[in-house]
XYZ file of C-alpha atoms in Angstrom:
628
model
C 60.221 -346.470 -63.899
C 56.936 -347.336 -63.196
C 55.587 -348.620 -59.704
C 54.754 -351.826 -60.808
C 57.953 -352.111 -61.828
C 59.338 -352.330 -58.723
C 62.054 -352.999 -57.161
C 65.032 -351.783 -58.671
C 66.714 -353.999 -60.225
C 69.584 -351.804 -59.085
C 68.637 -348.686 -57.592
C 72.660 -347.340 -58.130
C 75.701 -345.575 -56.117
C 74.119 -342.762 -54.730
C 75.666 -339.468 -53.732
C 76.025 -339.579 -49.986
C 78.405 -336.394 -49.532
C 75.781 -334.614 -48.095
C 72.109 -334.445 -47.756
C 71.461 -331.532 -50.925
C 73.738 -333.774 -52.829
C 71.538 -337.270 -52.726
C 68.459 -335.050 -53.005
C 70.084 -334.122 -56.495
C 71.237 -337.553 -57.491
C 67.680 -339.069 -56.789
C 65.937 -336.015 -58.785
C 68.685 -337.032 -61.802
C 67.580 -340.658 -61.482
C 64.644 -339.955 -62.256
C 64.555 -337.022 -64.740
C 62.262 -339.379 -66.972
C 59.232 -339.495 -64.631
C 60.080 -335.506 -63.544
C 59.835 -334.555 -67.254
C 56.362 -336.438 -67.366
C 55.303 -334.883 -64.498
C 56.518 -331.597 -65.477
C 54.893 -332.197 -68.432
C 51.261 -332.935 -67.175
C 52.207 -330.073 -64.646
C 52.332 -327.326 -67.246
C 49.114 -328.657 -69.401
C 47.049 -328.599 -65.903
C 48.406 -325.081 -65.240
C 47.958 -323.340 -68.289
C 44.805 -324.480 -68.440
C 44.378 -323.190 -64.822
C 46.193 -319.722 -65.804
C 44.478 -319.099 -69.136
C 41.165 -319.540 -67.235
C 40.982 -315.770 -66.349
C 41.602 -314.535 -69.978
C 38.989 -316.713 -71.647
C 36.641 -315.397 -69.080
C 37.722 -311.365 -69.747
C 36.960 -312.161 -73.507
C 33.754 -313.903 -72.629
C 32.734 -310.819 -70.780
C 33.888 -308.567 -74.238
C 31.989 -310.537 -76.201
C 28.640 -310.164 -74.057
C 29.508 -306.175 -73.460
C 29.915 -305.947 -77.032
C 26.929 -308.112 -78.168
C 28.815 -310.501 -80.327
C 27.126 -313.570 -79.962
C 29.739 -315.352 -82.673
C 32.655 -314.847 -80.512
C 30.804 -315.090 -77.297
C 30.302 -319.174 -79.064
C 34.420 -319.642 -79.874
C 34.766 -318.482 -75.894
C 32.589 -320.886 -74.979
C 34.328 -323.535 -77.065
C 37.603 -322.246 -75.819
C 36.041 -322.280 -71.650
C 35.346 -326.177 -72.683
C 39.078 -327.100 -74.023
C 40.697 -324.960 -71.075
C 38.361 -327.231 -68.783
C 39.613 -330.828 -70.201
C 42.890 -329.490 -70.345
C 42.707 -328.715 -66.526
C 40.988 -331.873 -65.447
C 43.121 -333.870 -67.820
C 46.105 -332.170 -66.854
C 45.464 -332.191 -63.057
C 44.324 -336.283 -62.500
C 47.947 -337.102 -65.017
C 49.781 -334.765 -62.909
C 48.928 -336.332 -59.466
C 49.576 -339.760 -61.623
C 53.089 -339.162 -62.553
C 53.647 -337.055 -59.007
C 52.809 -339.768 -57.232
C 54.848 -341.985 -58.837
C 57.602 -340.213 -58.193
C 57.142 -340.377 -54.775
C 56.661 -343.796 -54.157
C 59.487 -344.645 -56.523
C 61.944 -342.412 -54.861
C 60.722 -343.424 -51.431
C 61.322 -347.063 -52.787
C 64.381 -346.505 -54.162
C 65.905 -344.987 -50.988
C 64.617 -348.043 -48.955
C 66.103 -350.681 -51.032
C 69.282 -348.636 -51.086
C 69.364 -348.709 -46.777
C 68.564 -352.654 -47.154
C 71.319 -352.963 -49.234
C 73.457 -351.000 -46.706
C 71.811 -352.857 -44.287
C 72.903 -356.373 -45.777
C 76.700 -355.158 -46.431
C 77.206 -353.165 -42.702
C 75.699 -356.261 -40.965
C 75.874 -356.035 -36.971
C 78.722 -353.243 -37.768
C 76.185 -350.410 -38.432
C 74.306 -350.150 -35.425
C 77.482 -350.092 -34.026
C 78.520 -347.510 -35.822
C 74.513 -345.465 -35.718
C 71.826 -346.017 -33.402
C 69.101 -348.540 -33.797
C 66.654 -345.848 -33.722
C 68.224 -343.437 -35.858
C 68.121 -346.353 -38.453
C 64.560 -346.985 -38.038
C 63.578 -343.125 -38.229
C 65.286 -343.072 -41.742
C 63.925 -346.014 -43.009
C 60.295 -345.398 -42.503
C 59.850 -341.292 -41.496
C 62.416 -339.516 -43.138
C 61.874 -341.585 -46.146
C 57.956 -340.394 -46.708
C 60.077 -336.798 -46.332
C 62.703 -337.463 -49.441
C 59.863 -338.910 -51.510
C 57.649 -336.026 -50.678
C 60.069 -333.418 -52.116
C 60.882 -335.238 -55.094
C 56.979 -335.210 -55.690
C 56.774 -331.851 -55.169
C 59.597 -330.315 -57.643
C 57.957 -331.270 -61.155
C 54.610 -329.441 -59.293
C 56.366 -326.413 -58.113
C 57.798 -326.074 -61.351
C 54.813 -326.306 -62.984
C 53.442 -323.607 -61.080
C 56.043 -321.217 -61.466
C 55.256 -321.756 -65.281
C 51.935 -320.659 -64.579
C 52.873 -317.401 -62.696
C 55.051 -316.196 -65.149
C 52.042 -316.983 -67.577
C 49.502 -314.958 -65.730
C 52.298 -312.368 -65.318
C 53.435 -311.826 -68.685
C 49.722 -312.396 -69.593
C 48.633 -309.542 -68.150
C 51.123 -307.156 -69.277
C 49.961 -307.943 -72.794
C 46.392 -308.334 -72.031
C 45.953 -304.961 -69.681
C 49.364 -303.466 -69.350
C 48.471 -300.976 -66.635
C 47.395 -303.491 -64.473
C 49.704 -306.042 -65.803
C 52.716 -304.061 -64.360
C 50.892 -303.950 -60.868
C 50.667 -307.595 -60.750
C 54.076 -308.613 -62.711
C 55.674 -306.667 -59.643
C 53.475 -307.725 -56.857
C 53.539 -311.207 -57.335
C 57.497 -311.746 -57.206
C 57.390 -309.847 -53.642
C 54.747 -312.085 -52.390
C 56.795 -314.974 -53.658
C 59.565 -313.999 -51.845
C 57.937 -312.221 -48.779
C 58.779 -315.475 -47.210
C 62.141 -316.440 -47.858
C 63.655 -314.356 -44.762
C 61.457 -316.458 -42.587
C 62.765 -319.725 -43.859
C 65.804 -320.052 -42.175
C 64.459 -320.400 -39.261
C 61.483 -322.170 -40.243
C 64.060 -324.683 -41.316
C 65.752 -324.823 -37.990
C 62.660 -325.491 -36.181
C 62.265 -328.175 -38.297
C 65.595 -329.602 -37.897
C 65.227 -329.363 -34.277
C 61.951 -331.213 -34.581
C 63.511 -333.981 -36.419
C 66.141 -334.715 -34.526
C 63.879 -334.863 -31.192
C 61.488 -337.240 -32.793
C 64.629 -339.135 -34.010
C 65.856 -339.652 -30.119
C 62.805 -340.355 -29.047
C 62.036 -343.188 -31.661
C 65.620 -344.166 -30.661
C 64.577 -344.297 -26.847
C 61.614 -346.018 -27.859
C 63.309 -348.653 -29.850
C 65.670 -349.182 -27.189
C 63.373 -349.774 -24.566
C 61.128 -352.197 -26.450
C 64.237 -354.330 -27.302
C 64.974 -354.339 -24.036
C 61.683 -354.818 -22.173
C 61.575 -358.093 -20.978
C 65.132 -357.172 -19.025
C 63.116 -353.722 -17.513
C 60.355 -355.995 -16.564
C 62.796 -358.086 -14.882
C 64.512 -355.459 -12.619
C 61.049 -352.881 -12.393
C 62.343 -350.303 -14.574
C 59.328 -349.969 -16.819
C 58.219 -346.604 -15.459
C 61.557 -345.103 -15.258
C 61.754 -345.929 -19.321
C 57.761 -344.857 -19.561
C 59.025 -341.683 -17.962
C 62.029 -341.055 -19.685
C 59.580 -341.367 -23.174
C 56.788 -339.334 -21.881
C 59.731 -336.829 -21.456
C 61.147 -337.225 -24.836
C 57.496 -337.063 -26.513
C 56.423 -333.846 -24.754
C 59.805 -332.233 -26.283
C 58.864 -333.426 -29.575
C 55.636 -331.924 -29.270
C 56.796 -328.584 -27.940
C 59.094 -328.882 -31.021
C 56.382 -329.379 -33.400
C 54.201 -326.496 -32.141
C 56.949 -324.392 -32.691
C 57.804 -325.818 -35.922
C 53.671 -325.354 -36.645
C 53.631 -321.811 -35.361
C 56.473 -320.562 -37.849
C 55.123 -322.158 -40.860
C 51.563 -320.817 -39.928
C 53.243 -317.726 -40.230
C 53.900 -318.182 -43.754
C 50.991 -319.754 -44.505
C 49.370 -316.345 -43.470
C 51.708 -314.140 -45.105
C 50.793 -316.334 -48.322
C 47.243 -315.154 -47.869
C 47.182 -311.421 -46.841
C 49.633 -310.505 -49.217
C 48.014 -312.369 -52.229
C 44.494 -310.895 -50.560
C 46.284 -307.393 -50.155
C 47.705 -307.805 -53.777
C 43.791 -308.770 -54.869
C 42.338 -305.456 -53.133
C 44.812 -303.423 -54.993
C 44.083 -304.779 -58.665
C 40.185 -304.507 -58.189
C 40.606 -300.400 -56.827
C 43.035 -299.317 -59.152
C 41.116 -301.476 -62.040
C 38.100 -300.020 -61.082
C 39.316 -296.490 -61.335
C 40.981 -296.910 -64.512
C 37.383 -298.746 -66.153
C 35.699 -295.596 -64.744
C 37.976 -293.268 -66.279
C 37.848 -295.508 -69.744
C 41.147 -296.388 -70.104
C 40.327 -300.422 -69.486
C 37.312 -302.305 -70.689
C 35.511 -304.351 -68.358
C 36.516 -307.245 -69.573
C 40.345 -306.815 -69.267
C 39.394 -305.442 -65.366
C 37.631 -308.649 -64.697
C 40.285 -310.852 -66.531
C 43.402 -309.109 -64.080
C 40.846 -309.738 -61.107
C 40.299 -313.723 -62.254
C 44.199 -313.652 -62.936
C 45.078 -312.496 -59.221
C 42.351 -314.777 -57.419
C 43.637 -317.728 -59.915
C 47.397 -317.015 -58.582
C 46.586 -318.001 -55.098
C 46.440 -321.746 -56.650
C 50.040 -322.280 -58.200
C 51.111 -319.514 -55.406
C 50.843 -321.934 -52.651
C 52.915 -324.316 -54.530
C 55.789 -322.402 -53.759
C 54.861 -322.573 -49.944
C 54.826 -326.217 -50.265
C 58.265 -326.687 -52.134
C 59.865 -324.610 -49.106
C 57.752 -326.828 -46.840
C 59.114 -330.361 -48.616
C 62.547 -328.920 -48.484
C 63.078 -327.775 -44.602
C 61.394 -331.380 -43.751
C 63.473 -333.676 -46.386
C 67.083 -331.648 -46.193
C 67.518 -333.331 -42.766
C 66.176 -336.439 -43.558
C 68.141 -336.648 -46.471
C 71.331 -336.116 -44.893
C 70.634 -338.678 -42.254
C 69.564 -340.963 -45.132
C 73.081 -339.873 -46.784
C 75.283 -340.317 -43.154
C 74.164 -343.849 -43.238
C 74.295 -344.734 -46.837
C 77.761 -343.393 -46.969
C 78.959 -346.055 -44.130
C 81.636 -348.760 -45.658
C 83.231 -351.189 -44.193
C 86.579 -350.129 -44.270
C 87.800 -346.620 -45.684
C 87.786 -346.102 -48.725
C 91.242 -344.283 -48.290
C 92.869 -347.137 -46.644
C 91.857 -350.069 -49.417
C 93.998 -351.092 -51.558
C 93.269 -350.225 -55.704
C 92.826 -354.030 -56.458
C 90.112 -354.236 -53.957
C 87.321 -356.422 -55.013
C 89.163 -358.235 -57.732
C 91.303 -360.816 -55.323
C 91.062 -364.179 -55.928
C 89.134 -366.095 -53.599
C 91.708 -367.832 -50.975
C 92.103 -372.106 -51.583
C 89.799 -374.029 -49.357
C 91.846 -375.084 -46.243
C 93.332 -371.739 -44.527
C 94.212 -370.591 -41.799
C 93.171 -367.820 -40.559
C 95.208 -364.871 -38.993
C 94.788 -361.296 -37.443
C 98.040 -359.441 -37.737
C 96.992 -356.571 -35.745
C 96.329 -359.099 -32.501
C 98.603 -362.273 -33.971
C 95.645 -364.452 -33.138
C 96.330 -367.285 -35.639
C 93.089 -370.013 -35.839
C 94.818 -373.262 -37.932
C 92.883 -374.207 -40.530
C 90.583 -377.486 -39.709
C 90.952 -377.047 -35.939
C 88.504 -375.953 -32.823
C 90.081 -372.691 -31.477
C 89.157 -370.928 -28.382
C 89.845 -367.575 -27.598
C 89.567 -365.884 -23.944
C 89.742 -362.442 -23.491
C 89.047 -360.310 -20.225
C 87.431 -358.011 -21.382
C 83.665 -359.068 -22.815
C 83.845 -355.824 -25.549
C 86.983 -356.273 -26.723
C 85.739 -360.049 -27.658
C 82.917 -358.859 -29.608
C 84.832 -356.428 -31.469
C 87.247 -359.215 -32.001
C 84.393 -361.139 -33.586
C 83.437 -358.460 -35.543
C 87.090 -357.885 -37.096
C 87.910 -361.793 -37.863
C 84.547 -361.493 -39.905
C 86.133 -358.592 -42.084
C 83.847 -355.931 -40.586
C 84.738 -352.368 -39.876
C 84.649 -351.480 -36.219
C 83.984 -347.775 -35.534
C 81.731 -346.123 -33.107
C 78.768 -344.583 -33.336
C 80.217 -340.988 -34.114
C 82.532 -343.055 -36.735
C 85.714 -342.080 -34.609
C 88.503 -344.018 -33.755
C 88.120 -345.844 -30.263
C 90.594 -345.451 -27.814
C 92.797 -346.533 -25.183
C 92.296 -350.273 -24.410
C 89.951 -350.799 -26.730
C 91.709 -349.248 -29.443
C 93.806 -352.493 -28.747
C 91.330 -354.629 -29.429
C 91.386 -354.539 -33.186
C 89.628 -350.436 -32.887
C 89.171 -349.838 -36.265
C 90.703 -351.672 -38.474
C 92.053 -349.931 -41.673
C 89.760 -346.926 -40.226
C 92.225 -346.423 -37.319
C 95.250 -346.972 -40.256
C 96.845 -349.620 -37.906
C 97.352 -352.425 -39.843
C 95.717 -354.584 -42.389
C 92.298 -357.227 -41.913
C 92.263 -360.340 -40.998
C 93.866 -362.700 -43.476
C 92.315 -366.193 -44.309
C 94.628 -368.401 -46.359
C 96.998 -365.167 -46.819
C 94.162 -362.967 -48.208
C 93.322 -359.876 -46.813
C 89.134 -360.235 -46.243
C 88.823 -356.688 -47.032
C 90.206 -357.135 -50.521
C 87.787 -359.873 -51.483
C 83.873 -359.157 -52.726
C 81.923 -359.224 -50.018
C 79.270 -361.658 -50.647
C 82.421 -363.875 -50.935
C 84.069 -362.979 -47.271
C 80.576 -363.650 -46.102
C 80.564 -367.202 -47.434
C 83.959 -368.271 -46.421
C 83.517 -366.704 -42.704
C 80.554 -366.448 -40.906
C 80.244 -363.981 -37.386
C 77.378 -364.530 -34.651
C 77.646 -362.129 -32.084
C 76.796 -362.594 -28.338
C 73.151 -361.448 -29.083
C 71.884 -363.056 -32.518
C 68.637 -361.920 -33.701
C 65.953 -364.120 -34.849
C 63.472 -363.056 -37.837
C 59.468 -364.109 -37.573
C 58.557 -366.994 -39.702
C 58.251 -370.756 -39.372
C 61.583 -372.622 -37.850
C 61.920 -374.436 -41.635
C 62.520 -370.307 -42.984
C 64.797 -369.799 -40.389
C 67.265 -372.838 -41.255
C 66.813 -371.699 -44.778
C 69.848 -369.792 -45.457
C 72.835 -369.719 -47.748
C 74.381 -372.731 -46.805
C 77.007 -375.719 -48.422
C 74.230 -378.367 -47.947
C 77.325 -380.689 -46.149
C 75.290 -380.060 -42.736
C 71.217 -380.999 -42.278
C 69.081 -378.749 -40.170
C 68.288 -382.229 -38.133
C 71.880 -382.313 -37.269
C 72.315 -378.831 -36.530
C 69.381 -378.561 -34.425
C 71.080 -381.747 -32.568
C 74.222 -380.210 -31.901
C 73.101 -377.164 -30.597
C 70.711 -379.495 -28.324
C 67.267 -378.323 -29.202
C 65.283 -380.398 -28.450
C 63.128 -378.747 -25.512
C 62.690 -376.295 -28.272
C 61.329 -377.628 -30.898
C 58.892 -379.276 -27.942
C 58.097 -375.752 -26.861
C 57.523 -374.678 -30.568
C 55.591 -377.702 -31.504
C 53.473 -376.755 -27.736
C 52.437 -372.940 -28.751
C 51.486 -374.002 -32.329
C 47.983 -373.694 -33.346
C 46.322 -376.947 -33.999
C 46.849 -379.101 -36.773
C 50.721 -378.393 -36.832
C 52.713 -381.182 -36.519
C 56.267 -381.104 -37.474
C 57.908 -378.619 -35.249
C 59.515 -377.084 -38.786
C 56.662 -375.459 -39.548
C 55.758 -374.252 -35.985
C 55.973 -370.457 -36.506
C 58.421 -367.936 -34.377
C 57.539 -364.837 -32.786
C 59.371 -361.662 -33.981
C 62.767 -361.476 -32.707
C 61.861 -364.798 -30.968
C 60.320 -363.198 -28.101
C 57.882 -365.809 -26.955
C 61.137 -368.031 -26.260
C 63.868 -367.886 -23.350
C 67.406 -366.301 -23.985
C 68.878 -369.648 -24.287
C 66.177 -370.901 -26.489
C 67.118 -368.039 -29.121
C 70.649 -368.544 -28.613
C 70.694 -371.999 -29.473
C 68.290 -372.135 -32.709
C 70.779 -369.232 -33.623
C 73.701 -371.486 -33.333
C 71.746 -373.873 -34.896
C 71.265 -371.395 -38.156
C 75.126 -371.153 -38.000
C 75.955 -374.612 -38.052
C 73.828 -375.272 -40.843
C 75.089 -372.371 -43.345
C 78.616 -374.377 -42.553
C 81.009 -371.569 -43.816
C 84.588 -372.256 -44.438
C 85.608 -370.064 -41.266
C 82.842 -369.943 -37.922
C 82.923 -367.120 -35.333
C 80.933 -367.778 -32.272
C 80.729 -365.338 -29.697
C 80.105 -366.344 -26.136
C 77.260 -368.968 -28.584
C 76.376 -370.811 -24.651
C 76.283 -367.758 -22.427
C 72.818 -368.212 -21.720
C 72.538 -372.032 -20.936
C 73.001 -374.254 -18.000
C 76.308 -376.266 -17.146
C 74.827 -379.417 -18.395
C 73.640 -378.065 -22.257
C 76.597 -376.011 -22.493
C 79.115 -378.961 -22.371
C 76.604 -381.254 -24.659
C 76.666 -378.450 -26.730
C 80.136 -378.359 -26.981
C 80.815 -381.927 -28.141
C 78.245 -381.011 -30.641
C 80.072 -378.387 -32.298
C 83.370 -380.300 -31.916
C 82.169 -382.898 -33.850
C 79.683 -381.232 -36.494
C 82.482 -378.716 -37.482
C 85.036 -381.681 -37.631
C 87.904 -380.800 -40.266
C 86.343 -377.169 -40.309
C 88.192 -373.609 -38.747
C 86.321 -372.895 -35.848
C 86.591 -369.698 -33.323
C 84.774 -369.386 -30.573
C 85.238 -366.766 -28.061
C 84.645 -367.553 -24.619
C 85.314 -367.650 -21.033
C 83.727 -370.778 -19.638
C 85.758 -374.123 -19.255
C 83.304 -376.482 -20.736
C 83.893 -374.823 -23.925
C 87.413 -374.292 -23.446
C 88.158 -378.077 -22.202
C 86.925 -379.106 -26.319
C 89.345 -377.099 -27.590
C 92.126 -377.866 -30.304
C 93.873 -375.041 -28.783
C 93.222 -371.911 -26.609
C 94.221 -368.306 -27.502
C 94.587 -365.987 -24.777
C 94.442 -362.383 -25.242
C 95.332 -359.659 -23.108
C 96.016 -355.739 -23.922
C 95.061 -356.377 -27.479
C 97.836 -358.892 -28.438
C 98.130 -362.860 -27.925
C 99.317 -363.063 -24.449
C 99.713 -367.490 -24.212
C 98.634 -370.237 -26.675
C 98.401 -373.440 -25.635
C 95.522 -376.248 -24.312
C 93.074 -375.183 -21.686
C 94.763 -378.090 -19.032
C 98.214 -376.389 -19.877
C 97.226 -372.379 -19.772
C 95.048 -373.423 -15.976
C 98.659 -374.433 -15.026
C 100.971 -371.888 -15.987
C 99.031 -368.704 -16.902
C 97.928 -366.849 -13.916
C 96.179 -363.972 -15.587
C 94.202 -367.155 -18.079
C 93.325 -368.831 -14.664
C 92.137 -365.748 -13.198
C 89.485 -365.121 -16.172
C 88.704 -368.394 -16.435
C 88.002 -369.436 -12.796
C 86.970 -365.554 -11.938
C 89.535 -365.146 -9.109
C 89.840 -362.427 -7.293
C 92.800 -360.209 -6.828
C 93.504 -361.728 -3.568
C 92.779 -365.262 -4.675
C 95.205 -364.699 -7.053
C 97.600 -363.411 -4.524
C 97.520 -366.223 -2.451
C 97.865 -368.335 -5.391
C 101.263 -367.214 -6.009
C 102.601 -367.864 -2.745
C 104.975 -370.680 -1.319
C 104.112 -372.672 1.263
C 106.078 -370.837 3.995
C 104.534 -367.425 2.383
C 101.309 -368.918 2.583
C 101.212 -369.927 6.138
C 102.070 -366.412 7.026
C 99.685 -365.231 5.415
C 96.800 -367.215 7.008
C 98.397 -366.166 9.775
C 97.914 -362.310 9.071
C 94.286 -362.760 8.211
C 93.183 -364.904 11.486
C 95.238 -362.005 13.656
C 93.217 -359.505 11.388
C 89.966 -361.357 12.060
C-alpha cells in the first residue's frame, strides 16, 4: 500500500482484544511495506556499521605503505557511502509510509465505527475520549509501526559491529560483544515505570481534551448562566495536571536517555585504554585499535534506536488499547445474536413496528405518539426502536428504572430488538435497518457546508427538500441563512452553515434537522422531542406538517407536549418501562391520571385534588383556607 493509494478500500476486522493485540494485527497488515522498510533499513545500516572496518583497513594500508590497497579502500569508503545515503533517504521513504498508512488505516477504521455506533457510542465512551483517539493517540500507533522495521534494522547492525569485531580484533571484540548487550538492556528495569508515567500522562491529557470538548459543546449554555470561568478553571486545573504529568513522564525518560550515553561513553573509554595497551604491547595493529574505536562511537547511532522503540511502545500501548476499547464496540453482543445474523431477509414494505421488551406497538402507516415521564428513558427508547445498543459509558448494564426502559437490549440478555414487520432489526445488515428506520435524537447535530449538502442524504426521492423545509416551517431560516451569506448568494441552498450550526438558534437547528429527516423519508421515523425548542405557534404548524408529509408512513414521535400529541393516530403511554394506556390524546386526558399529569405537568397535589368528589373537594378547600 502506497499513500497515494489511499484510502483503504477496506482497511479489515481488526483485533480489538486488547491494545498489544491490534498493534500486532496492524504490523501483519502491513508486513509488505515492513519488509521494504526492513529492507532499506539493513542496506543503510550496514553501510553505517561497516564504516569503521573500511576505515581500520584504510589506516593498514597507509601504516603499511600499500598504496594499491590503500586505492580498493578508497573505492570500498565510496560504495559504503552510497549505500548509506541510499539506504538512509529509502528507509525514511518506506518508514514513513508506514506511518501514515497505519495512522490512516486506524482512522478510517474509527469512521467506520463511527458510522455503525451512531449516537450509541458516545453513549457508550466519552466525546473526548473519542476525539483523543482519533487524532493523538493515532500519530502514537503510527509512530510505532514506523519505528519497528528501524529498530530492527539497527539491531542488525549491532550484532554486525559485534560479531565484526570478534573476527576483526578478537580481544577487543569480546569487550564490546559483552558490553554492548548490557548497555542495551541497562534500561529495561526502568521501563516499567517509564511506561506508567506515560500511561498516567495519557489518560490526563485524555480527560482534559474530554473537559475541553465538553465545555466547547456546551458554551453558548455556560455563557448563558456565567459559568465560563468555573469551566476555564476547571481546564486550567486539568492542564496543569497534564503538565506535571508530562514532566514526570520527561524526567524518567531523560533518565534513559542519559544512561544511553554514559554507558555507551563509559563503554568507548574502555575500548580506547585497553586498545591502547594492547597496540603498545604489539598484540593489535593500529588499524584494528582504531577500527574497534570507530565501531563503538558508530554504535551510539543504531544504539539509540532501541531507546526509541521503548519510547514508541510506552506512548502507543495505551493509545492502542483505547483505539482497540472503541473499535471493539458493537451494537449488540456478539454472544446474544443469533448465527443467521446478517443474512435475514429484509421485512415487506408496510410493517408494523413492535418492541417486545416495552410492548410499544407503532401500526404500520399511522402517526404514533409516545409519552413517557421520564425524558432519559425516551431517548433510550429512541435509541432501541432504531436497533441500537444502549449501554453506558463503562459498557455495563443500567439499572433500576432505567434498566426498564429498554437498558440494554440483547446486552442486558432481556429480550430480543425491536421487530419491524416481524423481523428482529438486529438480525438484518445494518445499512439496511438504517434505511427502513431512521432515529433523531433530542439534540441532532448539524455538519458545516451549504444547506443544499445538508438535505443531500440517502433518501427515497418520494419527499423534495422544498417540502421538507415547509413542513418543518423554515422559513425564518432560510431568511436568516440567505441574511449572513456573503454577497452574491442568492438561493438560500447554497447559503453556507456554521459548524455544528452554531451561528443559528436551538430551534433553528432543530428544525433544518427535522427537515433532513423528512427528506431521507425512511420506511419507519423516530423523532425525539423534534419541537422542544420552538414556540406554541411553530410547534403545532409543525405538527400538521409532519402529519401530512409522512401520510401513509410509520411515524414515532416521542413527546410530552399536546400540540403534538392532539395530531396523533394514537398515543402510547409508558410508565415503569412497559405500555401503561393506548388510546387518543382526548381519551388518555380523560381517563389516565398519571398521562394527564405528564402531559399538563400537575403537581402531586393538583393531582390530588383532581381525584376528589365534590363533597371531598369542598372539604378540602376548606382545610387549606383554615390552614391559610
Amino acid at each position: 500500500m502506497q499513500i497515494s493509494d489511499l484510502p483503504y478500500p477496506d482497511p479489515g476486522v481488526p483485533d480489538a482484544r486488547s491494545g498489544p493485540r491490534f498493534l500486532l494485527w496492524l504490523g501483519r497488515g502491513q508486513l509488505g511495506g515492513q519488509l521494504k522498510s526492513l529492507a532499506w533499513g539493513m542496506l543503510h545500516f550496514g553501510g553505517v556499521a561497516g564504516l569503521p572496518y573500511a576505515v581500520g583497513l584504510g589506516v593498514d594500508a597507509v601504516v603499511d605503505r600499500e598504496p594499491n590497497r590503500l586505492l580498493l579502500v578508497g573505492g570500498l569508503l565510496v560504495l559504503i557511502g552510497v549505500a548509506i545515503s541510499v539506504g538512509d533517504a529509502m528507509l525514511h521513504r518506506t518508514a514513513v509510509t508506514n506511518w501514515i498508512t497505519a495512522a490512516a488505516r486506524v482512522q478510517q477504521l474509527l469512521a467506520r465505527k463511527t458510522a455503525e455506533l451512531g449516537s450509541a457510542l458516545t453513549r457508550r465512551v466519552a466525546a473526548g475520549e473519542v476525539v483523543a483517539v482519533s487524532t493523538g493517540d493515532v500519530e502514537k500507533i503510527g509512530w510505532f509501526v514506523e519505528a519497528v522495521s528501524r529498530f530492527l534494522a539497527a539491531v542488525f547492525a549491532v550484532a554486525l559491529v559485534c560479531v565484526g569485531l570478534v573476527f576483526y580484533a578478537p580481544e577487543l571484540g569480546v569487550v564490546v560483544a559483552v558490553g554492548v548487550p548490557l548497555i542495551a538492556l541497562a534500561s529495561l528495569p526502568l521501563l516499567p515505570r517509564a511506561t506508567r508515567r506515560a500511561d498516567v500522562q495519557r489518560e490526563k491529557a485524555g480527560r482534559a481534551t474530554e473537559l475541553a470538548a465538553d465545555t466547547v459543546a456546551g458554551l453558548r449554555v455556560l455563557r448563558g448562566i456565567g459559568g465560563e470561568e468555573l469551566f476555564l478553571g476547571r481546564y486550567r486545573e486539568a492542564s496543569q495536571e497534564v503538565r506535571r504529568a508530562a514532566v514526570r513522564s520527561a524526567r524518567m525518560w531523560a533518565l534513559i536517555s542519559a544512561i544511553q550515553v554514559v554507558l555507551p561513553g563509559l563503554l568507548l573509554i574502555t575500548v580506547v585504554w585497553y586498545g591502547a595497551s594492547l597496540a603498545l604491547d604489539g598484540r593489535i595493529a593500529v588499524g584494528e585499535l582504531v577500527a574497534a574505536f570507530s565501531a563503538v562511537a558508530t554504535l551510539l547511532y543504531p544504539l539509540r534506536h532501541f531507546e526509541e522503540i521503548a519510547m514508541a511502545y510506552s506512548f502507543s500501548r495505551p493509545s492502542a488499547k483505547r483505539a482497540a476499547r472503541v473499535l471493539s464496540l458493537t451494537r449488540t453482543d456478539p454472544a446474544e445474536r443469533p448465527a443467521q445474523a446478517g443474512t435475514v431477509e429484509e421485512p415487506a414494505a408496510g410493517g408494523d413496528l413492535y418492541d417486545p421488551r416495552t410492548g410499544l406497538l407503532a401500526p404500520a402507516g399511522r402517526f404514533t405518539a409516545v409519552v413517557c415521564g421520564d425524558p432519559d428513558l425516551a431517548g433510550r427508547l429512541a435509541e432501541r426502536l432504531g436497533g441500537h445498543a444502549m449501554e453506558d459509558r463503562d459498557g455495563g448494564d443500567r439499572g433500576g428504572e432505567e434498566q426498564g426502559a429498554g437498558g440494554t437490549d440483547r446486552d442486558a440478555k432481556d429480550g430480543p430488538s425491536v421487530l419491524l414487520g416481524g423481523v428482529a432489526l438486529d438480525d438484518l445488515e445494518l445499512d439496511t435497518a438504517r434505511r427502513l428506520v431512521l432515529v433523531q435524537d433530542k439534540d441532532p447535530v448539524l455538519l458545516s457546508g451549504t444547506l443544499r449538502e445538508l438535505l443531500d442524504v440517502p433518501a427515497s426521492g418520494a419527499v423534495e427538500s422544498g417540502a421538507a423545509l415547509a413542513a418543518a416551517q423554515c422559513a425564518d431560516v432560510l431568511d436568516a441563512l440567505l441574511q449572513s451569506a456573503p454577497d452574491g448568494v442568492e438561493d438560500p441552498m447554497d447559503a453556507r452553515i456554521t459548524e455544528r450550526g452554531r451561528s443559528l438558534s436551538g430551534g433553528q437547528r432543530q428544525r433544518l434537522a427535522l427537515a433532513r429527516s423528512l427528506v431521507t423519508d425512511p420506511e419507519v421515523l423516530v423523532l425525539d422531542e423534534p419541537t422542544s425548542a420552538v414556540d406554541s405557534h411553530t410547534e403545532a404548524r409543525i405538527a400538521d406538517g409532519i402529519a401530512a408529509l409522512r401520510g401513509g408512513r410509520t411515524t414515532v414521535v416521542l413527546a410530552s407536549s399536546p400540540l403534538l400529541l392532539d395530531r396523533a393516530d394514537r398515543v402510547v403511554l409508558i410508565d415503569g418501562g412497559t405500555v401503561a394506556a393506548v388510546g387518543t390524546h382526548r381519551e388518555l386526558l380523560h381517563r389516565e391520571p398519571l398521562y394527564r399529569a405528564v402531559v399538563t405537568r400537575e403537581t402531586d397535589e393538583e393531582q390530588r385534588l383532581a381525584g376528589l368528589g365534590l363533597t371531598e373537594l369542598e372539604e378540602a378547600l376548606t382545610e387549606i383556607e383554615e390552614s391559610a
